[in-house]
Every structure is written in structure tokens, then in C-alpha cells.
XYZ file of C-alpha atoms in Angstrom:
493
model
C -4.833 -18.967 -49.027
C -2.885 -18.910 -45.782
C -0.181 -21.002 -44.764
C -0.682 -23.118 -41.339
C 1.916 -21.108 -39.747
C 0.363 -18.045 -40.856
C -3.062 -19.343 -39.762
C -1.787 -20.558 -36.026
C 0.098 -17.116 -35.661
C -3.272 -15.186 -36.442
C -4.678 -16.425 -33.291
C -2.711 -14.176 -30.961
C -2.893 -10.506 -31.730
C 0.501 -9.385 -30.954
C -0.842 -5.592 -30.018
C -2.662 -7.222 -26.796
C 0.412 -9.295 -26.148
C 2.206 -6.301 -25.728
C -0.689 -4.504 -23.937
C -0.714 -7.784 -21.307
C 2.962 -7.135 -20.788
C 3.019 -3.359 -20.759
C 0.410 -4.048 -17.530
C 2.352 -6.700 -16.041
C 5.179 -4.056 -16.295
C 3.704 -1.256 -14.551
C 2.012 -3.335 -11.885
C 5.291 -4.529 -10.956
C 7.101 -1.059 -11.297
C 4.657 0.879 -8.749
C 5.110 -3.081 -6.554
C 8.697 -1.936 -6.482
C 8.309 1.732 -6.371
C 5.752 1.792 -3.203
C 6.161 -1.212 -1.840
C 8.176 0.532 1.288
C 5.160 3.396 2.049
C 3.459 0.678 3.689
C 6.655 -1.535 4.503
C 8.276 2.158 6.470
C 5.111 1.558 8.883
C 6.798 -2.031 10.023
C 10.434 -0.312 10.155
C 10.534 2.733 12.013
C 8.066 4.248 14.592
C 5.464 7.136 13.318
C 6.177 9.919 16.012
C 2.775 10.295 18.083
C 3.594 10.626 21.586
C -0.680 10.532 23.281
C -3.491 8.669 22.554
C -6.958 10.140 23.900
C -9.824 8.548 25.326
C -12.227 10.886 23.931
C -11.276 10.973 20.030
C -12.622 14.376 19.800
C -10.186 16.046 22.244
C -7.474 14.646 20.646
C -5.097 14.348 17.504
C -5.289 10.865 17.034
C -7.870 8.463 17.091
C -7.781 5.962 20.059
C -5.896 2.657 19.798
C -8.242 -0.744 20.273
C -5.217 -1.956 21.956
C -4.854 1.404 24.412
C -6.988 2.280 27.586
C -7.057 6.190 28.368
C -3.475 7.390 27.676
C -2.050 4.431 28.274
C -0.772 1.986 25.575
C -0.998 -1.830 26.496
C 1.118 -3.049 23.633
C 3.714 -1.012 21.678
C 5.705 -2.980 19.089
C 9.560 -2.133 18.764
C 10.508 -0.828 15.434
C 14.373 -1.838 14.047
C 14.806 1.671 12.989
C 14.696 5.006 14.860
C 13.999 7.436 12.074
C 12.193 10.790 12.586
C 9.411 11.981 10.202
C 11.562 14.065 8.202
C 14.455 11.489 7.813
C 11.278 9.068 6.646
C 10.187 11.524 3.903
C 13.326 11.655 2.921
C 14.096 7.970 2.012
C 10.130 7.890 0.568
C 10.978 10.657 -1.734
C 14.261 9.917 -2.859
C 13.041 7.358 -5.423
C 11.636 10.322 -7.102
C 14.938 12.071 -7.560
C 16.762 9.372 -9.308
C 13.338 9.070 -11.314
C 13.489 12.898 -12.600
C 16.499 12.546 -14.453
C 16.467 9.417 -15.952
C 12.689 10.184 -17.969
C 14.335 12.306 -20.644
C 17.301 9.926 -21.514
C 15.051 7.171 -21.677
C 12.307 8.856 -23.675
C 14.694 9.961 -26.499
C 16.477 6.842 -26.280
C 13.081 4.687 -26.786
C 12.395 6.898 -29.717
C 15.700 6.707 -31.267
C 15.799 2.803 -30.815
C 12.828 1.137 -29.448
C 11.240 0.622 -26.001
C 11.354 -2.818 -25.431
C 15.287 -2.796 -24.232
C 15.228 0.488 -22.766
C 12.303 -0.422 -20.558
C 13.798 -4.031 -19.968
C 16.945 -2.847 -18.546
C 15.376 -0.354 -16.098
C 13.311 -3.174 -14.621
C 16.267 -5.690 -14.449
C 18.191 -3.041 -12.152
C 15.369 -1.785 -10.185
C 14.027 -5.590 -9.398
C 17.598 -5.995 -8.336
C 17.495 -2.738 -6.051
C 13.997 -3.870 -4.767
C 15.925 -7.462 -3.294
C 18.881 -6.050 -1.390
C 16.544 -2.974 -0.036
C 16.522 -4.812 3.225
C 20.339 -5.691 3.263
C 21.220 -1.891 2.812
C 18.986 -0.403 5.116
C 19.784 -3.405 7.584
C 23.935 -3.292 7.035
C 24.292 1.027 6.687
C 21.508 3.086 7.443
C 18.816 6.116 6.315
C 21.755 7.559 3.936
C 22.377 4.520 1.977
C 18.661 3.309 1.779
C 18.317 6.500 0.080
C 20.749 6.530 -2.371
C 19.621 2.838 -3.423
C 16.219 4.013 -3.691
C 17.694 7.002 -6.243
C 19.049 4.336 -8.134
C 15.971 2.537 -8.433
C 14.208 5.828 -9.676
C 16.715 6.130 -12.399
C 16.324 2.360 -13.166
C 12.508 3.536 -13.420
C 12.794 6.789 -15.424
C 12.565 5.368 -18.559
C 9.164 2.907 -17.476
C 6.469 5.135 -19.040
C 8.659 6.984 -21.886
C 9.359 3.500 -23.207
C 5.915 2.007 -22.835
C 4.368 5.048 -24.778
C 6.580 4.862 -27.314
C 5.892 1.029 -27.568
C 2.139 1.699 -27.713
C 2.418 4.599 -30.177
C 3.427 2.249 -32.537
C 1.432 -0.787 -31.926
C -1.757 0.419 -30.769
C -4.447 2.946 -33.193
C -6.252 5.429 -32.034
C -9.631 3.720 -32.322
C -8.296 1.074 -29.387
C -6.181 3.394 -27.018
C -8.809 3.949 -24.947
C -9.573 0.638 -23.585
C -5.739 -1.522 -24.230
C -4.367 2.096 -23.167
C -6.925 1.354 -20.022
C -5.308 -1.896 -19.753
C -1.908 -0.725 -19.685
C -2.140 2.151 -17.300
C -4.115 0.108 -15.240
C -1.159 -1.684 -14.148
C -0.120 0.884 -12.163
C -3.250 0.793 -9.574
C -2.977 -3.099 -9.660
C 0.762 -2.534 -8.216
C -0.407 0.077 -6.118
C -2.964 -2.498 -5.074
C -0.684 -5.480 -4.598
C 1.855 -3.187 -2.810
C -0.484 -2.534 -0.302
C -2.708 -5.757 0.237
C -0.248 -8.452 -1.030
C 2.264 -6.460 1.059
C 0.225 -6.145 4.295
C -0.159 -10.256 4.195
C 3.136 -10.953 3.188
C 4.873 -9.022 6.552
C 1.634 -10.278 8.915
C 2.136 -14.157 7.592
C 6.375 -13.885 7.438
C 6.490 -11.460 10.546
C 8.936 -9.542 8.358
C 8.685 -6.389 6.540
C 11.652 -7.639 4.308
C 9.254 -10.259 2.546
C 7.940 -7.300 0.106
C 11.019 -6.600 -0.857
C 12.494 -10.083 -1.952
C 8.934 -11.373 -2.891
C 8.464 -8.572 -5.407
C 11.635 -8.197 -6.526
C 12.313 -11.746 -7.634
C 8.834 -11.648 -9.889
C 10.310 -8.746 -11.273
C 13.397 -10.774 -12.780
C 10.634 -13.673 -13.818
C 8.638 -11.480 -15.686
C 11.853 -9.926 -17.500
C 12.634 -13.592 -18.957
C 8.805 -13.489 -20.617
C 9.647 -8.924 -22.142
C 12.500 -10.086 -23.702
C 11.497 -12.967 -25.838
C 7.586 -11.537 -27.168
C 7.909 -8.055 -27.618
C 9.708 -6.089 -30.315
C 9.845 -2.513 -31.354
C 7.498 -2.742 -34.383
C 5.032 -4.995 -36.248
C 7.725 -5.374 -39.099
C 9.842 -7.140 -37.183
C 7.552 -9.357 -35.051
C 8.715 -13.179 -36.095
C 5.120 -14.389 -34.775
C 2.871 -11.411 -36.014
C 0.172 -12.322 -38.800
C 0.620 -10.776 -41.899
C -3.130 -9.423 -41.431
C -2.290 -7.852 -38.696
C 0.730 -6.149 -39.973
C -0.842 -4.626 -42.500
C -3.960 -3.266 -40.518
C -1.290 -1.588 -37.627
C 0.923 -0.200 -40.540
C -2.213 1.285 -42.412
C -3.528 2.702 -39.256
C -0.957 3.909 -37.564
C 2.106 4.648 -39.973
C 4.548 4.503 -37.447
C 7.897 5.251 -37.938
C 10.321 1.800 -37.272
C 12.725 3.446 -34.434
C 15.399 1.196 -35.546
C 15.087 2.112 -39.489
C 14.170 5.723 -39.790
C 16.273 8.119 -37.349
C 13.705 11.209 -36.723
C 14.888 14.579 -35.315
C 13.548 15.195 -32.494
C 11.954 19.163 -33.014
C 12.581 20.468 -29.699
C 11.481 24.082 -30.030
C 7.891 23.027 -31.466
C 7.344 20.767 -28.304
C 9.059 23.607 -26.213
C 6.981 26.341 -27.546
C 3.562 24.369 -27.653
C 0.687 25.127 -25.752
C -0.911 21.699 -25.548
C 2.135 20.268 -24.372
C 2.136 22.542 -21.355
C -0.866 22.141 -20.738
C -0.654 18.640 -20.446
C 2.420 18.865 -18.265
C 0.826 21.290 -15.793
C -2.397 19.428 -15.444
C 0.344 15.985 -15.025
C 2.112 18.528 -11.574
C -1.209 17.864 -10.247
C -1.765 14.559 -10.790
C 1.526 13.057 -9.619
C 1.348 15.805 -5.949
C -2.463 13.884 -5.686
C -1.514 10.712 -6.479
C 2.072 10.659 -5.121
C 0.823 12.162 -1.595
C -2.218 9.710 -1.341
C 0.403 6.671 -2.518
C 2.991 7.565 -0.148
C 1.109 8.481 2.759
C -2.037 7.349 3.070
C -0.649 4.184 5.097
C 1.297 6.416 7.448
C -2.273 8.424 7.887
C -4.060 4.753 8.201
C -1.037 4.038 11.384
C -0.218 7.054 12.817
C -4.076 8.639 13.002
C -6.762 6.185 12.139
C -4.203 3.602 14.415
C -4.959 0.167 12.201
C -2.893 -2.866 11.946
C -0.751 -3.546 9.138
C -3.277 -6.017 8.129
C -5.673 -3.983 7.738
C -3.584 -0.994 6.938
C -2.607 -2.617 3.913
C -6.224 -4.175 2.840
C -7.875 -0.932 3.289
C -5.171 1.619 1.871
C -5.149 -0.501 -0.989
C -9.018 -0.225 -1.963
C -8.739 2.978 -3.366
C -6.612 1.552 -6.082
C -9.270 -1.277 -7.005
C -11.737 1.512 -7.496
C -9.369 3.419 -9.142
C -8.470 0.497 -11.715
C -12.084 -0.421 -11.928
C -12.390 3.129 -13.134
C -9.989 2.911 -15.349
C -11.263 0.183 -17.712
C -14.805 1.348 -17.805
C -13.723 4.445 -18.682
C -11.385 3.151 -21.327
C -14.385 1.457 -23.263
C -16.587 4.451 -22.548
C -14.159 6.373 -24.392
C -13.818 4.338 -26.978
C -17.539 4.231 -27.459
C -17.405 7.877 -27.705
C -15.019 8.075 -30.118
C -16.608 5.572 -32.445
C -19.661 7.535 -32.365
C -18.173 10.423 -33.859
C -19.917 12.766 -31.604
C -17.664 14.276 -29.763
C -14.327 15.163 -30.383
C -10.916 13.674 -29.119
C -10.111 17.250 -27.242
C -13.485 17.066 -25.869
C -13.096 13.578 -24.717
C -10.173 13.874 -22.942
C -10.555 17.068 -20.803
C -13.912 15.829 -19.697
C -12.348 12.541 -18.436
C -9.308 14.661 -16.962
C -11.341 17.189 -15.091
C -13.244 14.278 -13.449
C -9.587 12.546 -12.850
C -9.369 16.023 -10.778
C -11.672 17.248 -8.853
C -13.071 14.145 -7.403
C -10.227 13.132 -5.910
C -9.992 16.375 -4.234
C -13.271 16.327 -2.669
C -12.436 12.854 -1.885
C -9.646 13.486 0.175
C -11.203 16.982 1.778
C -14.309 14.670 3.065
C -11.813 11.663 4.264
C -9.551 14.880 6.880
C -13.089 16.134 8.184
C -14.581 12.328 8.717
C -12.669 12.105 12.247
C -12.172 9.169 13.408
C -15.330 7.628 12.095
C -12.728 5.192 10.021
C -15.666 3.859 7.736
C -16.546 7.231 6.384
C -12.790 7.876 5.817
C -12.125 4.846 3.772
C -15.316 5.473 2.078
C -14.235 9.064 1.331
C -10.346 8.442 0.013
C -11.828 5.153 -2.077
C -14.400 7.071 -4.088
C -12.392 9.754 -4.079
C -8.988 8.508 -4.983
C -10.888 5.847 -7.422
C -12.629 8.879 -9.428
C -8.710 9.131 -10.481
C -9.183 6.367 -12.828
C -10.320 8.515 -15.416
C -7.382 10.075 -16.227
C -5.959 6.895 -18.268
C -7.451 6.927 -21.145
C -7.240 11.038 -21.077
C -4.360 12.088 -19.364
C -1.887 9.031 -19.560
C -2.609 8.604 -23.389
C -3.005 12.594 -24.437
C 1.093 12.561 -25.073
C 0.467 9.532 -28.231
C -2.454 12.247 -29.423
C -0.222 15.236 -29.465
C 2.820 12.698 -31.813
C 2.490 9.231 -32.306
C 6.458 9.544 -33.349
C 7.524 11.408 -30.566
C 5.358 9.987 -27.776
C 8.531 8.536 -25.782
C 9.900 11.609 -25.849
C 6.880 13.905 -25.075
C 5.787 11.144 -22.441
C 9.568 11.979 -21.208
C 9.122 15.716 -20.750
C 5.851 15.490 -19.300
C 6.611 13.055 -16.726
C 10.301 14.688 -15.486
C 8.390 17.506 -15.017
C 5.429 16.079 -13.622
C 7.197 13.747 -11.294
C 8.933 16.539 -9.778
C 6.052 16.461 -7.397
C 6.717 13.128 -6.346
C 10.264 14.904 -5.258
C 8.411 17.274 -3.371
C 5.296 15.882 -1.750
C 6.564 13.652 0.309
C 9.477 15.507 2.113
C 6.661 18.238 2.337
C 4.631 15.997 4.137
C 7.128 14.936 6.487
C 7.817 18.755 7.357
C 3.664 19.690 7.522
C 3.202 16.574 9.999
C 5.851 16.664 12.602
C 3.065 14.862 15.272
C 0.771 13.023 12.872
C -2.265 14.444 13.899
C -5.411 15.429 12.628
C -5.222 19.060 11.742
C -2.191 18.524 10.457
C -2.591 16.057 7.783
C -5.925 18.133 7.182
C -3.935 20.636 5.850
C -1.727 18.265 3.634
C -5.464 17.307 2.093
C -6.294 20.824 1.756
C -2.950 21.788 -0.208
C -3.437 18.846 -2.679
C -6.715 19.169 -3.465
C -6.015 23.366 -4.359
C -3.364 21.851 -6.393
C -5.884 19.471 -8.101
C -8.123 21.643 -8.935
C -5.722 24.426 -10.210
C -4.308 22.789 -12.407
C -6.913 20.679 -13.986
C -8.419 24.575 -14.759
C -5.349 25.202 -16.692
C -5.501 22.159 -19.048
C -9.209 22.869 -19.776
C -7.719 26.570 -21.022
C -4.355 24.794 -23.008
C -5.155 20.937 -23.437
C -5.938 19.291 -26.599
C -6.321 15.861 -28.297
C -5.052 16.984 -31.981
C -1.830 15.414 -33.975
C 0.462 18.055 -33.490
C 2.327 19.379 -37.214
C 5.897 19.120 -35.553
C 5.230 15.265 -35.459
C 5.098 14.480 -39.211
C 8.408 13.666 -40.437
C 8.852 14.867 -43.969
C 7.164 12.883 -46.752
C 5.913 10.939 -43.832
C 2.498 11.664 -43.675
C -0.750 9.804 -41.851
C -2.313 8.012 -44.498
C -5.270 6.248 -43.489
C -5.982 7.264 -39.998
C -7.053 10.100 -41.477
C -7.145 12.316 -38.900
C -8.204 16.043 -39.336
C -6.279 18.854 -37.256
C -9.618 21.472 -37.614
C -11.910 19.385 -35.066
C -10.019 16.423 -34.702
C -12.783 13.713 -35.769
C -10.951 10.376 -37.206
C -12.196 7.915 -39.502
C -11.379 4.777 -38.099
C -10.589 1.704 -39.824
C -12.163 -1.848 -38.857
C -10.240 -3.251 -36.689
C -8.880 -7.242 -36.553
């Protein structure tokens, strides 16, 4: 018979604890990560010189607040930064982010991701408050080296947070609290833009995003530190039911009891590795561009307010996390019915993840000015992209449950080498902000997209890899067969 305390702890399942926090984590990451693509609007001017009367002769919609080709308001901007110098300081979070995946991948697999994660958040919520004193007190150089150093504070953010859920969370679930998780990233794409649009139109500052955001950051760090822990074994307030159900299912390896050599030629030399990290290039150059830009395309060509800039570039990340959980249980549901098969499963989800977006944002450049048809076409477009969490986000823990920081790692410094590119691209293909220009940004994304995605249905796969068995370590009761990857999954608490 169980003890009280044992009865009162079996309340709270500590896997969805950690789920809950692995959101709030990523919400607040992308917050911090993206929360100057819309604030950059509300700094420096976007460099259109005319605005048309007749929308269709020109490269720019017309202004509500213009007559002809003359503007009756024009709002001064603090800072007089050119396109390119803007893509700069939007991409340079990415290069601090590139190198700092690796390290933190093999360092959450050698010894847990709850402090490797923590620590990056502590410095980039730090970062995120004195954004506006750097750019303020120095200039474009400086704002971009502190946004590098926020990227490496952010490196290790998914690494960790796979390797966390590798451990915690079996297969049979990863669809929908993997869902949950990966979710967080749209909600902070979401908050970033809405919350952020309200917070500089109700302050009359564009600094409020960054102090606002950054000081949850340091709140929610109190709350990581004290309720999550590397493994079940040594949760102090897991039920012993629970324990036993997360060991038998998912047979983890403890990161801080049994070291595991990392087998870097298998992952090198694997085919469904590479194809998950090709199909991840063109995922991050979609979802990076869109991110980035898409408030600079909602100012500079579709000409709304930052009010509505930041409601309206923000709706194709409700869709997209709407998405995301339905798909999550739909998955699920699939795999429970033991019809289809986990390879199946997740390049179906990852093609759609792929290709609608791309038709999405093809419709959105050839909509005009017609701004209702535009939203209409990024939101369904851009929230098609939800499918790729439970495929895409959580194919690394189906390749090795005991590497996934470290696969997760490789996939993303590799990945997120697009997030590098993209936006200084962007800068250089839209020296005017018009029309036809950012029509052909669209264009080169979705071909990306879709070329891609065609490469992971050739490579991808959802099997257990052999190279991630340590010796006399084997799976015992997930049972999951290699031939045509069908599990038999155990009842769940």
C-alpha cells in the first residue's frame, strides 16, 4: 500500500512537468530570439523612397496616411541603418547560434540538459535587457556582437531539450507532449509579434520588448532550476509508479551515471541522419525568412502600423501552433493503431510541413496589395508548417534516444546555418522593398522547400538507429523492431 507522500506525489506526472517547462522555454527563447524583427521596424527606417496612387503601377502598396506621392506623416526613426546593415544585426544571432549547438548537444548528453539549457537562458535573458542600452550607447557593430552572444547563449536550447525529452518522454507520447514542447516556439513567435506590437504602441517605445521579455526570462529560470532533473531516478517528487513505467519504456541511459561514447562515424556516415539534416536547411531558410521578415514585408510593402503589423504577422504562428497539437495527437493515434509505420508517419507529416508553406508564401507575393488575401495566404501557408513537430522536430529522439542531444546538435548547426544566411540574403535581394523583389525572396524559399523535403522522402527514416545501443544496453520493453519499425507500446500512467 502506498505511503501518503507517495500517494500526493502521484498526482503530478513529472514527464508533463517537464513538457510544461520545455514549452515555457522555447516560447521565451524565439520571445528573445525575434523579438527585434518586428522591434527593427520601430528603430530604423525601411528604405522605400515613393508611394503610388495607383497600387498597380507601383512597388509598394499605398499608405492610408499618404495622398498621391506625397506622405502626410512620416515618423522619425532613432537609427539610420540601411537594409544591408539591418540584415546584418537580424542575422547575427544566428552566427553565435551555429557554434554553440554542438558543445551544448554533447555536453547535455554527457551530463544532463537541465543546466546546460538553464545557463543559456540566464545569459541570453540578460542579453535580451541591455539590447536597448547597446544599440542606444554604441551602434550597428555592437548590437551585433551582443546579438552573437545571445545565439551562443541559445545554441544549446534544442540539443538540451531533446536530450531531456529522450529520456523522459516514450515513444507512444512524443507525438502530442513533443507537440507541446515544440509548440513553444510558435507561441514565442506569436507573443514576439502581438505582445510585442502592443507593448511599443501602449509604452511608445520599442525598448519595452526587450526589458519586458527579458525579465520573464530570469522569472521563469527560478521555476527550471528547482522541478526538473536529468532523469526519473533522481526526481525527489517523482512517484515510484511512474519511475518504473519511464525506465521500462524508455531505458534511458542516466547522463550523469553511465558516460556513453559518442560514435561519431556511424552518425557521420548515416543516411537518415542526412537526410534529416537536409530536409532541417529547408525548414530553418522557410521559417527563418518568414520569422525575420515578414514584418519588414508587412511595413515596407503592405505599409501597416506596428499595431497591426504585429497582430497580423503573428497569426501565422497561431495557425501554425494550432497545427502543431492536432497533429501531435493525430500522430499519436496513428501510431497506436499500428497501421502505419513510424518512417511512414513522419515523412508524410514533413512533406506537408513543406510544400504548403511554399505555396503559401508563392500565393501571399502574387496577392498585390489586396492585404486580406496576403495574410490569408502566409497564415495557411506558414501554419501548414505545424506539422513538422511531431515529424521533423522529434525524428532526431527516433534515430537514438541516447544520443538525441547530440544528433539534435548536428542537425540544427547545420540546419541553422540558414538562419546565417537568409536574412543577410534578404537584405541584399531587397535593396527598395518592393514587390518584385521580395517576390523573388518567396520564390527562392519555396524551391528550397520543396527540394529538400524531396530529399528526405529518398533518405529519411523513423527507425532506432544500431550505433545508439550502448553495449549490454539494450531496449527492453519498448520493443521496437528495426525491419518495419512497428512498436509495441506499453500502457501508459
Amino acid at each position: 500500500m502506498p505511503s501518503n507522500r507517495e500517494h500526493s506525489r502521484s498526482f503530478i506526472q513529472q514527464r508533463y512537468v517537464l513538457s510544461t517547462m520545455g514549452f515555457m522555454a522555447l516560447a521565451l527563447g524565439y520571445v528573445q530570439r525575434f523579438c527585434l524583427s518586428l522591434a527593427i521596424t520601430e528603430m530604423a527606417e525601411q528604405r522605400h523612397h515613393t508611394v503610388y496612387q495607383d497600387a498597380n503601377l507601383g512597388t509598394v502598396c499605398p499608405d492610408e496616411r499618404s495622398f498621391g506621392n506625397t506622405t502626410l506623416f512620416k515618423k522619425e526613426m532613432e537609427f539610420d541603418w540601411d537594409e544591408k546593415t539591418q540584415g546584418l544585426v537580424l542575422s547575427s544571432f544566428f552566427w553565435g547560434y551555429v557554434i554553440t549547438q554542438m558543445p551544448g548537444g554533447m555536453l547535455a548528453d554527457l551530463y544532463g540538459g537541465k543546466a546546460t539549457l538553464g545557463l543559456g537562458m540566464l545569459f541570453s535573458s540578460i542579453g535580451t535587457i541591455i539590447t536597448p542600452y547597446v544599440a542606444r550607447a554604441y551602434g550597428p557593430e555592437e548590437l551585433i556582437i551582443l546579438r552573437l552572444i545571445i545565439g551562443l547563449a541559445q545554441g544549446p536550447l534544442y540539443p538540451a531539450m531533446s536530450r531531456l525529452l529522450a529520456t523522459w518522454v516514450p515513444i507512444e507520447e512524443r507525438g502530442r507532449l513533443g507537440s507541446l514542447v515544440f509548440a513553444g516556439a510558435q507561441v514565442g513567435n506569436v507573443a514576439s509579434m502581438q505582445l510585442g506590437g502592443f507593448l511599443m504602441r501602449y509604452t511608445n517605445s520599442w525598448t519595452s520588448v526587450f526589458y519586458a521579455f527579458g525579465i520573464f526570462g530570469l522569472l521563469w529560470l527560478i521555476f527550471w532550476f528547482v522541478l526538473i532533473y536529468n532523469h526519473p531516478n533522481r526526481h525527489p517528487f517523482i512517484s515510484s509508479k511512474e519511475k518504473q513505467y519511464l525506465n521500462r519504456a524508455i531505458n534511458a541511459v542516466d547522463p550523469e551515471e553511465g558516460k556513453l561514447s559518442i560514435p561519431w562515424k556511424s552518425i557521420a556516415t548515416s543516411a537518415p541522419v542526412w537526410g534529416l539534416i537536409i530536409v532541417q536547411i529547408g525548414h530553418d531558410w522557410g521559417l527563418f525568412t518568414i520569422i525575420t521578415d515578414l514584418p519588414k514585408y508587412m511595413k515596407s510593402v503592405l505599409r501597416f502600423s506596428v499595431v497591426e503589423n504585429g497582430l497580423l504577422s503573428g497569426l501565422p504562428y497561431i495557425v501554425m501552433w494550432l497545427v502543431a497539437m492536432g497533429s501531435g495527437f493525430i500522430v499519436d493515434s496513428m501510431l497506436s493503431s499500428k497501421y502505419f509505420t513510424v518512417t511512414c508517419i513522419r515523412k508524410t507529416f514533413v512533406t506537408i510541413a513543406s510544400v504548403g508553406p511554399a505555396l503559401g508564401i508563392i500565393a501571399a507575393s502574387y496577392s498585390g496589395c489586396d492585404k486580406v488575401l496576403a495574410v490569408a495566404s502566409f497564415t495557411i501557408g506558414m501554419g501548414l508548417m505545424g506539422t513538422f513537430v511531431p515529424s521533423l522536430k522529434v525524428n532526431a529522439l527516433d534515430l537514438s534516444p541516447n544520443f538525441a542531444g547530440t544528433l539534435m546538435a548536428i542537425v540544427g548547426t547545420i540546419g541553422c546555418l540558414s538562419g546565417v544566411i537568409a536574412p543577410y540574403i534578404v537584405g541584399i535581394m531587397v535593396p527598395n522593398s518592393s514587390m518584385e523583389e521580395w517576390r523573388d525572396v518567396f520564390w527562392l524559399s519555396a524551391a528550397i522547400l520543396i527540394a529538400t523535403n524531396l530529399l528526405f522522402l529518398q533518405y529519411g527514416s523513423g527507425n532506432v538507429q544500431p550505433w545508439n545501443e550502448k553495449p549490454n544496453h539494450q531496449y527492453e520493453s519498448s520493443d521496437i523492431n528495426n525491419e518495419n519499425n512497428t512498436i509495441s507500446i506499453l500502457k501508459p500512467l
